[in-house]
Coordinates of C-alpha atoms in Angstrom, one line a residue:
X23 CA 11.8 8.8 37.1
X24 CA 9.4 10.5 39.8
X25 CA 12.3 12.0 41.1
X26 CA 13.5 13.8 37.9
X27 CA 10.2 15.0 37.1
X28 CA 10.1 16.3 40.8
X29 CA 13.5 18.5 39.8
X30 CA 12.1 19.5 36.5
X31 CA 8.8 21.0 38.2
X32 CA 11.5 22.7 41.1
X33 CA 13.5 24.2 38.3
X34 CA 10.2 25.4 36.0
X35 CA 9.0 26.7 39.7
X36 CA 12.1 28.9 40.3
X37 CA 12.4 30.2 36.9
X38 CA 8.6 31.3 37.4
X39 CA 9.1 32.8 40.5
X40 CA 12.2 34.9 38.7
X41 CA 10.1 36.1 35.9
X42 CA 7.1 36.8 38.7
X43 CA 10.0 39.1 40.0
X44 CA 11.6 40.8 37.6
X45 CA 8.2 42.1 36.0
X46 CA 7.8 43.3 40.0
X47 CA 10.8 45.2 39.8
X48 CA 10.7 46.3 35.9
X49 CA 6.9 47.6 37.5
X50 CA 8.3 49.2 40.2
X51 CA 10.9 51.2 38.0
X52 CA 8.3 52.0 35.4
X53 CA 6.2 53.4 38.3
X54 CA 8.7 55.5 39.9
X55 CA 9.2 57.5 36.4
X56 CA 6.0 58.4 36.5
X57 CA 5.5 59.0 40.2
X58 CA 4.3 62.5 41.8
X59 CA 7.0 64.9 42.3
X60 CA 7.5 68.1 43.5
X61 CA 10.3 69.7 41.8
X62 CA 12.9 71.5 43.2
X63 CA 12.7 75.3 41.2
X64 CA 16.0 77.7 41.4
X65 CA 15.3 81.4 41.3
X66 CA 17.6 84.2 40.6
X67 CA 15.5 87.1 42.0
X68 CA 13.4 88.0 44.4
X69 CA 9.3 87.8 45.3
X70 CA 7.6 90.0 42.8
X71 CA 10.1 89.9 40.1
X72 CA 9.5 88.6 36.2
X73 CA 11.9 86.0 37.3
X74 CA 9.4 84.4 39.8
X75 CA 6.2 85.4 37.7
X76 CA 7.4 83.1 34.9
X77 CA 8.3 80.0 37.2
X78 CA 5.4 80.7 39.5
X79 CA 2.9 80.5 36.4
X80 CA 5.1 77.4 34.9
X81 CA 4.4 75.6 38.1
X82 CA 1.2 76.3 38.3
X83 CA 0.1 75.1 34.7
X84 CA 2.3 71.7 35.2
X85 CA -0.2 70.7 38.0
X86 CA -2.8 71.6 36.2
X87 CA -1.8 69.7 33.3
X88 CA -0.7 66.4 35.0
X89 CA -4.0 66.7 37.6
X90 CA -1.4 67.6 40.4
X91 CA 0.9 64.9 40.3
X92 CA 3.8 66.8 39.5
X93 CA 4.0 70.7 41.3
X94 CA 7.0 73.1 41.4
X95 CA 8.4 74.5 44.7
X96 CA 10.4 77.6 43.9
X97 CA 13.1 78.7 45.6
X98 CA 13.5 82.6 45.6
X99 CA 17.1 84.8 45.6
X100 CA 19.3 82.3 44.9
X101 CA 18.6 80.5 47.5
X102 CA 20.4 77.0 45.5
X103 CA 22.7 79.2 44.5
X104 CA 24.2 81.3 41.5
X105 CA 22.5 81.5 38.6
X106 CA 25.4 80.1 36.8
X107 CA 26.0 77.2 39.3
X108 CA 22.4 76.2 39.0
X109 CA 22.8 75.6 35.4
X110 CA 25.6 73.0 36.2
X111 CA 23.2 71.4 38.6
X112 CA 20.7 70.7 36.1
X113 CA 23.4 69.7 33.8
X114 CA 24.2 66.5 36.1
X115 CA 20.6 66.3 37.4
X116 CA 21.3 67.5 41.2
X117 CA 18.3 70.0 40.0
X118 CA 15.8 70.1 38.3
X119 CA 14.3 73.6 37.0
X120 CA 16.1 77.0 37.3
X121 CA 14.9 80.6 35.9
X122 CA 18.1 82.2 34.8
X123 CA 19.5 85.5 32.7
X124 CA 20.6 84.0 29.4
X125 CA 24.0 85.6 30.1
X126 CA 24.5 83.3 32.9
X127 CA 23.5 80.3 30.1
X128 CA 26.0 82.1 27.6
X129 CA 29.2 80.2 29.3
X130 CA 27.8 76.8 28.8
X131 CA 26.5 77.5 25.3
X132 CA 27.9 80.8 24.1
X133 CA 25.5 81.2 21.0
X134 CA 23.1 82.5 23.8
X135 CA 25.5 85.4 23.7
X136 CA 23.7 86.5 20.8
X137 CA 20.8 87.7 22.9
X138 CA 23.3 90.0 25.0
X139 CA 25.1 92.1 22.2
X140 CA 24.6 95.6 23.1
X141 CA 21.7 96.9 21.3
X142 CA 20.4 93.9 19.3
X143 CA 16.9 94.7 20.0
X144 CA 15.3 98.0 19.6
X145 CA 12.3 96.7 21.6
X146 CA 9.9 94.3 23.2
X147 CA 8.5 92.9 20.0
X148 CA 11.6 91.7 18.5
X149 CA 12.9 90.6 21.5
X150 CA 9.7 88.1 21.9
X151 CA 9.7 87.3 18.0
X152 CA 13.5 86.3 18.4
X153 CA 12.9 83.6 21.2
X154 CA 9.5 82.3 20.2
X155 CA 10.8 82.3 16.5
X156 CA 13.2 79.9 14.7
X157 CA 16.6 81.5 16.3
X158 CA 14.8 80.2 20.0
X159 CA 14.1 76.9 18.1
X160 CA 18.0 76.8 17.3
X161 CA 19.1 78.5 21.1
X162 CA 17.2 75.6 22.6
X163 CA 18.7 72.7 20.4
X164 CA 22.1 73.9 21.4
X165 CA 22.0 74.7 24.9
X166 CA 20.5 71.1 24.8
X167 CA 24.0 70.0 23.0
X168 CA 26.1 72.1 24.9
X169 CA 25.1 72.0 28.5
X170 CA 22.5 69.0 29.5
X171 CA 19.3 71.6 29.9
X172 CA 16.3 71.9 27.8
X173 CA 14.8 75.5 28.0
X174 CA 11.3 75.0 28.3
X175 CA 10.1 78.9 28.3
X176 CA 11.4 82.4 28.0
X177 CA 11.0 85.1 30.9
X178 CA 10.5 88.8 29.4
X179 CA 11.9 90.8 31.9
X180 CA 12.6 94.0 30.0
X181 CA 15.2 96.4 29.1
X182 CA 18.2 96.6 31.5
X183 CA 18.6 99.6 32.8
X184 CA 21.5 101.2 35.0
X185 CA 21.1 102.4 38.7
X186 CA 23.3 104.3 40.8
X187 CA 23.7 106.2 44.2
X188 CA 26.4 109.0 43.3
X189 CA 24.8 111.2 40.6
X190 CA 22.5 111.8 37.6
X191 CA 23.9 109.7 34.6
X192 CA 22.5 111.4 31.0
X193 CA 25.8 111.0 28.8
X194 CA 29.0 109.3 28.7
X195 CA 30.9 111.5 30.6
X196 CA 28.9 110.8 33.4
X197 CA 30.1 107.3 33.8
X198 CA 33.7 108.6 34.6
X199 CA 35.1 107.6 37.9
X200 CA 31.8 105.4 38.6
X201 CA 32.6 101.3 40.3
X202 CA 29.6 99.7 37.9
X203 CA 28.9 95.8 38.8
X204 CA 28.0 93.8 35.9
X205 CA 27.7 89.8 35.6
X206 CA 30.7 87.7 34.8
X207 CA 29.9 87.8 31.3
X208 CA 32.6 89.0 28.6
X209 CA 30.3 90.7 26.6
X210 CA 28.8 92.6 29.3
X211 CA 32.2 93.5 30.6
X212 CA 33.7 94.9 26.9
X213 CA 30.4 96.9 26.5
X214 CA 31.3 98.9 29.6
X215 CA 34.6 99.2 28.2
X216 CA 33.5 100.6 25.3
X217 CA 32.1 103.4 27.2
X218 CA 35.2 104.0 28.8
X219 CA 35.0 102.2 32.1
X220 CA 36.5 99.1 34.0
X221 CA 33.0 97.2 35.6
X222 CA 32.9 95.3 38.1
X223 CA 32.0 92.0 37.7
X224 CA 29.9 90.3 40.5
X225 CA 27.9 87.3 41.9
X226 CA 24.3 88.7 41.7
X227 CA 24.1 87.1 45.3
X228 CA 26.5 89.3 46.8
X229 CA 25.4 92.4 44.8
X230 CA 22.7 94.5 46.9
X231 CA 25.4 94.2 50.0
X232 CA 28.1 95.9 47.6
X233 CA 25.5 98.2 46.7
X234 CA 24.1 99.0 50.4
X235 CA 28.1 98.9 51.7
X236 CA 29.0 101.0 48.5
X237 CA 31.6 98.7 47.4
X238 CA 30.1 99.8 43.9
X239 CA 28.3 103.0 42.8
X240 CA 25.8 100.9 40.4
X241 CA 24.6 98.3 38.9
X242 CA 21.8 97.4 35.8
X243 CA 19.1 95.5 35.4
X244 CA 15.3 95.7 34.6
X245 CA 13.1 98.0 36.7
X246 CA 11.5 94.9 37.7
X247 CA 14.5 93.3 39.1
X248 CA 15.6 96.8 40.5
X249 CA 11.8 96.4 42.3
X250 CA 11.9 93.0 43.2
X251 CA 15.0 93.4 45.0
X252 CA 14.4 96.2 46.5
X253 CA 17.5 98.2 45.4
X254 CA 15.6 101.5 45.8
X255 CA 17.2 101.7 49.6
X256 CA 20.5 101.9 48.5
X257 CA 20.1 103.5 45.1
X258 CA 19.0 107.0 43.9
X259 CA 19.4 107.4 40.5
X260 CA 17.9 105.5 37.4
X261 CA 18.8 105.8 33.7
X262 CA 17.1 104.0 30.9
X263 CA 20.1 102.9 29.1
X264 CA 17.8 100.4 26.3
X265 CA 21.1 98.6 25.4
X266 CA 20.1 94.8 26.3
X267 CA 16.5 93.5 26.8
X268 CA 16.9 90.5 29.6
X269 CA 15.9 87.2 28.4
X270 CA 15.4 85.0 30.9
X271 CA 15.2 81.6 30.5
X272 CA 13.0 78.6 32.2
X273 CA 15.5 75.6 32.0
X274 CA 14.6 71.6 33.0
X275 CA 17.2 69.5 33.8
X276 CA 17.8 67.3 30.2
X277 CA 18.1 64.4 32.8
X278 CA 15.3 65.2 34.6
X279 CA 13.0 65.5 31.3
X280 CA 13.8 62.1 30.2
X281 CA 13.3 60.5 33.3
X282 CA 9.1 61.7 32.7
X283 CA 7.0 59.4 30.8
X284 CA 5.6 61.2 27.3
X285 CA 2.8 62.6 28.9
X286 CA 4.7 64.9 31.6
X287 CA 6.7 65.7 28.8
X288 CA 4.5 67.2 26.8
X289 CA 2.9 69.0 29.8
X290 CA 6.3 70.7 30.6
X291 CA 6.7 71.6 27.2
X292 CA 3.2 73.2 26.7
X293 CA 3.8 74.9 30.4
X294 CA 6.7 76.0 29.5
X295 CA 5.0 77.9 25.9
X296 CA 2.0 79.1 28.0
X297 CA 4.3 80.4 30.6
X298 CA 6.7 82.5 28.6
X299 CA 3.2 84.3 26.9
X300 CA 1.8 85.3 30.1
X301 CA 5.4 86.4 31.1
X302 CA 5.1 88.5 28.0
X303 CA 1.5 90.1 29.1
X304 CA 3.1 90.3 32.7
X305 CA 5.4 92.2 31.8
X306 CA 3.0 94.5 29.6
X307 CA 1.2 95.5 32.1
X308 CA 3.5 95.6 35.0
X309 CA 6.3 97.8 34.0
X310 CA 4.7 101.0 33.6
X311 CA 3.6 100.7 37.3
X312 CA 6.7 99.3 38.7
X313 CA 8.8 102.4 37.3
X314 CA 5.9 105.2 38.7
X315 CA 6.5 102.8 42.1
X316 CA 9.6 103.4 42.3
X317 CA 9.6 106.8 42.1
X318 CA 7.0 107.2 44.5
X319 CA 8.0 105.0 47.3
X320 CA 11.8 104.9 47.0
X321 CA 12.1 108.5 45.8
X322 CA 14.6 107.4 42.6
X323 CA 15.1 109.6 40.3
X324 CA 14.4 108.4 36.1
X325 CA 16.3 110.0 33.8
X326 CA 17.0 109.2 29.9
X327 CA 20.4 109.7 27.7
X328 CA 21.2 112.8 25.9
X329 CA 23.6 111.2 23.8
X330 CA 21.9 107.5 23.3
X331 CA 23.2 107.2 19.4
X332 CA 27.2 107.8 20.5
X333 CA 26.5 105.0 23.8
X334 CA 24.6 102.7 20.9
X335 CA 27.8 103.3 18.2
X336 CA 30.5 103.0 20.5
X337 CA 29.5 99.3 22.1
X338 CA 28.3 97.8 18.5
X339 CA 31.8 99.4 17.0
X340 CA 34.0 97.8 19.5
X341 CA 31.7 94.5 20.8
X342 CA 30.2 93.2 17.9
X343 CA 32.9 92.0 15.7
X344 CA 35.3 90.5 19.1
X345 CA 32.1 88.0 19.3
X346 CA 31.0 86.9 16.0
X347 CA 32.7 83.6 16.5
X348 CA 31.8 82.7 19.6
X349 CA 28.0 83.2 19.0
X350 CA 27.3 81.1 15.7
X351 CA 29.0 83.4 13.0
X352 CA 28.6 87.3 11.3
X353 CA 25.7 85.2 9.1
X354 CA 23.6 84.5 12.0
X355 CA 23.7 88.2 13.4
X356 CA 22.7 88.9 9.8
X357 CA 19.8 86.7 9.7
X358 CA 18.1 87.5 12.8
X359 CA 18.5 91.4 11.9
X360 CA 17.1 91.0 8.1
X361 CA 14.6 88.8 10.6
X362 CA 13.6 91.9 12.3
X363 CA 13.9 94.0 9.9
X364 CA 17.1 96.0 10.8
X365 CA 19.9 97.4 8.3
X366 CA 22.9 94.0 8.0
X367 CA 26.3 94.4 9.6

């Protein structure tokens, strides 16, 4: 009898000593979900640039919001590399945030490719009201279907804009005989064709050595990015084509956000909203100055299109309808331009 009790007791001592352990380890798990980190931030452009303004501002808010248990470090000129690439990483949770041109999301969730039909926006205001609005609501719940990564924020980096080093560029004709790089984006690649030339397309990484090596003539992007990356030493010639206004957006890592307890969460999220309206201020007050900079210490020369309405008719004729699919529908396009209070299609 003394000895079966004995056993008993053993067995209620091991089975103790389990349940002593696995709350050690289900404590140990808990604890590393919630653990400091410093995230690992991917960055298309360069110091300077709307790109870095908007992740440098997100990173600073999430330490203030989690009393600095979780920080940012970004990494600057696609240093983890391409844009498009990154978003891949954050899609299996290698990474975990990345600023990025929503062209470069397009591929993984092509209703994105709404925000890159030539001439969508007419300017800054319905640019912001489309992304903070219902439509970003919708962009963000089916980038999160479609590709793994929640955007958390929206970078204004302005109107794209087209650069060069042959010649002065104030109508179509201009364009003739020029080498043009654009992203590997398809609708990016049809506008051009629709003004009558074969682009270029190009990693953004390997894009200022084409440019310095004159491999291409061109290039476009925002004044800030043309700053940032200092393309005023191997271009001469701006023009201010207005015909896409470069959205850029902060994504997390869907992974990476569900690994947070519900407090992080909600400080990325907030971060992320607070982010993308100082990006919009930024960008406010920054671009006038940028553009007089780079006059005055590259020496570029601005110039604006004679014939804006024929550039405007041309891409919306021939690029609109061959991507109504692919970006949610001819409805959609309709709504967001009764939205903003443009003539339907």
């Amino acid at each position: 009898m003394k000895q079966a009790l004995t056993v008993k007791k053993s067995r209620v001592s091991v089975k103790s000593g389990m349940v002593k352990t696995l709350a050690l380890t289900t404590g140990m798990l808990l604890s590393a979900s919630v653990m400091a980190a410093n995230f690992k931030m991917s960055v298309g452009d360069g110091e300077g640039s709307a790109q870095q303004v908007m992740g440098q501002k997100f990173a600073e808010l999430l330490a203030e919001k989690t009393d600095n248990k979780h920080t940012a470090k970004l990494f600057l000129n696609g240093l983890l590399g391409s844009e498009q690439d990154t978003v891949n990483a954050a899609s299996i949770g290698t990474l975990d945030f990345s600023v990025l041109a929503s062209n470069n999301l397009a591929p993984f969730s092509p209703t994105v490719g709404m925000l890159s039909l030539p001439y969508i926006f007419e300017n800054l205001d319905q640019a912001a009201k489309t992304v903070q609005g219902p439509v970003g609501t919708e962009l963000t719940e089916n980038t999160l279907r479609d590709a793994g990564v929640r955007i958390l924020g929206w970078t204004f980096s302005g109107f794209r804009v087209l650069s060069n080093s042959k010649k002065p560029v104030t109508q179509l004709s201009d364009l003739k005989g020029m080498v043009i790089r654009v992203p590997k984006n398809e609708i990016m690649i049809d506008t051009y064709k629709s003004w009558g030339i074969n682009p270029t397309p190009l990693a953004w990484t390997e894009t200022f050595t084409a440019l310095q090596q004159r491999v291409v003539d061109g290039q476009d992007t925002p004044y800030t990015t043309i700053y940032s990356m200092k393309f005023g030493e191997v271009q001469q010639y701006i023009t201010d084509l207005h015909y896409l206004f470069l959205l850029e957006p902060l994504i997390v890592s869907e992974a990476v956000f569900q690994d947070q307890n519900k407090k992080t969460q909600q400080a990325m999220l907030e971060a992320g909203k607070e982010a993308t309206a100082y990006s919009l201020d930024w960008l406010q007050e920054k671009e006038g100055q940028i553009k007089k900079e780079l006059v005055s210490k590259y020496g570029m020369e601005l110039n604006t299109l004679n014939d804006e309405a024929a550039w405007a008719e041309a891409a919306q004729k021939e690029v609109w309808p061959k991507f109504y699919d692919s970006v949610g529908g001819k409805d959609k396009i309709n709504a967001l331009l009764k939205s903003l209070g443009r003539n339907e299609i």
